[in-house]
PDB file of C-alpha atoms in Angstrom:
ATOM      1  CA  UNK O   1       0.000   0.000   0.000  1.00  0.00           C
ATOM      2  CA  UNK O   2       1.366   3.412  -0.935  1.00  0.00           C
ATOM      3  CA  UNK O   3       0.282   6.776   0.439  1.00  0.00           C
ATOM      4  CA  UNK O   4       0.099   9.495  -2.198  1.00  0.00           C
ATOM      5  CA  UNK O   5      -1.102  12.730  -0.667  1.00  0.00           C
ATOM      6  CA  UNK O   6      -4.535  11.757   0.687  1.00  0.00           C
ATOM      7  CA  UNK O   7      -5.139   8.930  -1.787  1.00  0.00           C
ATOM      8  CA  UNK O   8      -4.322   5.333  -0.950  1.00  0.00           C
ATOM      9  CA  UNK O   9      -3.377   2.910  -3.706  1.00  0.00           C
ATOM     10  CA  UNK O  10      -3.685  -0.790  -2.914  1.00  0.00           C
ATOM     11  CA  UNK O  11      -1.925  -3.318  -5.080  1.00  0.00           C
ATOM     12  CA  UNK O  12      -3.180  -6.839  -5.757  1.00  0.00           C
ATOM     13  CA  UNK O  13      -1.249  -9.430  -7.733  1.00  0.00           C
ATOM     14  CA  UNK O  14      -3.370 -11.923  -9.649  1.00  0.00           C
ATOM     15  CA  UNK O  15      -1.366 -14.181 -11.898  1.00  0.00           C
ATOM     16  CA  UNK O  16       0.604 -11.858 -14.118  1.00  0.00           C
ATOM     17  CA  UNK O  17      -1.859  -8.940 -13.867  1.00  0.00           C
ATOM     18  CA  UNK O  18      -1.610  -6.152 -11.336  1.00  0.00           C
ATOM     19  CA  UNK O  19      -4.794  -4.462 -10.145  1.00  0.00           C
ATOM     20  CA  UNK O  20      -4.827  -1.211  -8.245  1.00  0.00           C
ATOM     21  CA  UNK O  21      -7.769  -0.120  -6.144  1.00  0.00           C
ATOM     22  CA  UNK O  22      -8.018   3.619  -5.661  1.00  0.00           C
ATOM     23  CA  UNK O  23     -10.949   5.464  -4.125  1.00  0.00           C
ATOM     24  CA  UNK O  24     -13.128   2.367  -4.456  1.00  0.00           C
ATOM     25  CA  UNK O  25     -12.552   1.934  -8.202  1.00  0.00           C
ATOM     26  CA  UNK O  26     -10.770  -1.206  -9.306  1.00  0.00           C
ATOM     27  CA  UNK O  27      -8.643  -0.840 -12.399  1.00  0.00           C
ATOM     28  CA  UNK O  28      -5.832  -2.686 -14.133  1.00  0.00           C
ATOM     29  CA  UNK O  29      -4.240   0.611 -15.138  1.00  0.00           C
ATOM     30  CA  UNK O  30      -0.666   0.810 -13.867  1.00  0.00           C
ATOM     31  CA  UNK O  31      -0.479   4.615 -14.040  1.00  0.00           C
ATOM     32  CA  UNK O  32      -1.667   5.130 -10.417  1.00  0.00           C
ATOM     33  CA  UNK O  33       0.902   2.572  -9.233  1.00  0.00           C
ATOM     34  CA  UNK O  34       3.681   4.268 -11.180  1.00  0.00           C
ATOM     35  CA  UNK O  35       2.611   7.675  -9.861  1.00  0.00           C
ATOM     36  CA  UNK O  36       2.649   6.364  -6.288  1.00  0.00           C
ATOM     37  CA  UNK O  37       6.078   4.792  -6.754  1.00  0.00           C
ATOM     38  CA  UNK O  38       7.523   7.925  -8.370  1.00  0.00           C
ATOM     39  CA  UNK O  39       6.093  10.085  -5.578  1.00  0.00           C
ATOM     40  CA  UNK O  40       7.653   7.805  -2.933  1.00  0.00           C
ATOM     41  CA  UNK O  41      11.015   7.732  -4.722  1.00  0.00           C
ATOM     42  CA  UNK O  42      11.068  11.539  -4.908  1.00  0.00           C
ATOM     43  CA  UNK O  43      10.200  11.764  -1.186  1.00  0.00           C
ATOM     44  CA  UNK O  44      13.048   9.402  -0.298  1.00  0.00           C
ATOM     45  CA  UNK O  45      15.509  11.249  -2.562  1.00  0.00           C
ATOM     46  CA  UNK O  46      14.583  14.522  -0.851  1.00  0.00           C
ATOM     47  CA  UNK O  47      15.028  12.976   2.619  1.00  0.00           C
ATOM     48  CA  UNK O  48      18.384  11.531   1.524  1.00  0.00           C
ATOM     49  CA  UNK O  49      19.602  14.935   0.287  1.00  0.00           C
ATOM     50  CA  UNK O  50      18.497  16.627   3.514  1.00  0.00           C
ATOM     51  CA  UNK O  51      20.301  14.022   5.627  1.00  0.00           C
ATOM     52  CA  UNK O  52      23.445  14.377   3.504  1.00  0.00           C
ATOM     53  CA  UNK O  53      23.341  18.170   3.976  1.00  0.00           C
ATOM     54  CA  UNK O  54      22.943  17.758   7.746  1.00  0.00           C
ATOM     55  CA  UNK O  55      25.835  15.287   7.839  1.00  0.00           C
ATOM     56  CA  UNK O  56      28.112  17.632   5.862  1.00  0.00           C
ATOM     57  CA  UNK O  57      27.093  20.579   8.060  1.00  0.00           C
ATOM     58  CA  UNK O  58      27.750  18.599  11.247  1.00  0.00           C
ATOM     59  CA  UNK O  59      31.133  17.454   9.938  1.00  0.00           C
ATOM     60  CA  UNK O  60      32.073  21.043   9.071  1.00  0.00           C
ATOM     61  CA  UNK O  61      31.017  22.174  12.541  1.00  0.00           C
ATOM     62  CA  UNK O  62      33.159  19.494  14.195  1.00  0.00           C
ATOM     63  CA  UNK O  63      36.131  20.256  11.914  1.00  0.00           C
ATOM     64  CA  UNK O  64      35.993  23.904  12.956  1.00  0.00           C
ATOM     65  CA  UNK O  65      36.342  22.764  16.541  1.00  0.00           C
ATOM     66  CA  UNK O  66      33.011  24.210  17.591  1.00  0.00           C
ATOM     67  CA  UNK O  67      31.890  22.322  20.659  1.00  0.00           C
ATOM     68  CA  UNK O  68      28.373  22.732  21.993  1.00  0.00           C
ATOM     69  CA  UNK O  69      28.320  23.804  25.665  1.00  0.00           C
ATOM     70  CA  UNK O  70      27.044  21.112  28.013  1.00  0.00           C
ATOM     71  CA  UNK O  71      24.081  23.315  29.009  1.00  0.00           C
ATOM     72  CA  UNK O  72      22.744  23.210  25.436  1.00  0.00           C
ATOM     73  CA  UNK O  73      23.104  19.437  25.192  1.00  0.00           C
ATOM     74  CA  UNK O  74      20.753  18.833  28.116  1.00  0.00           C
ATOM     75  CA  UNK O  75      17.042  18.459  27.252  1.00  0.00           C
TER      76      UNK O  75
END
């Protein structure tokens, strides 16, 4: 099951045919499945880029020798 915005796409495998059920309508059209997969891939790519940026930023901070005071590290 894939979440695309507020629409849920369910996937059923029957033999060699794939059916998607979206908003109560059953269809053998693969376009909704592809759209859901593309949307999820783009979400994950965006998350990956954000995490890479954070990692680079944190590495730069540590290379500069900036140490966070212990008061700021406490919750």
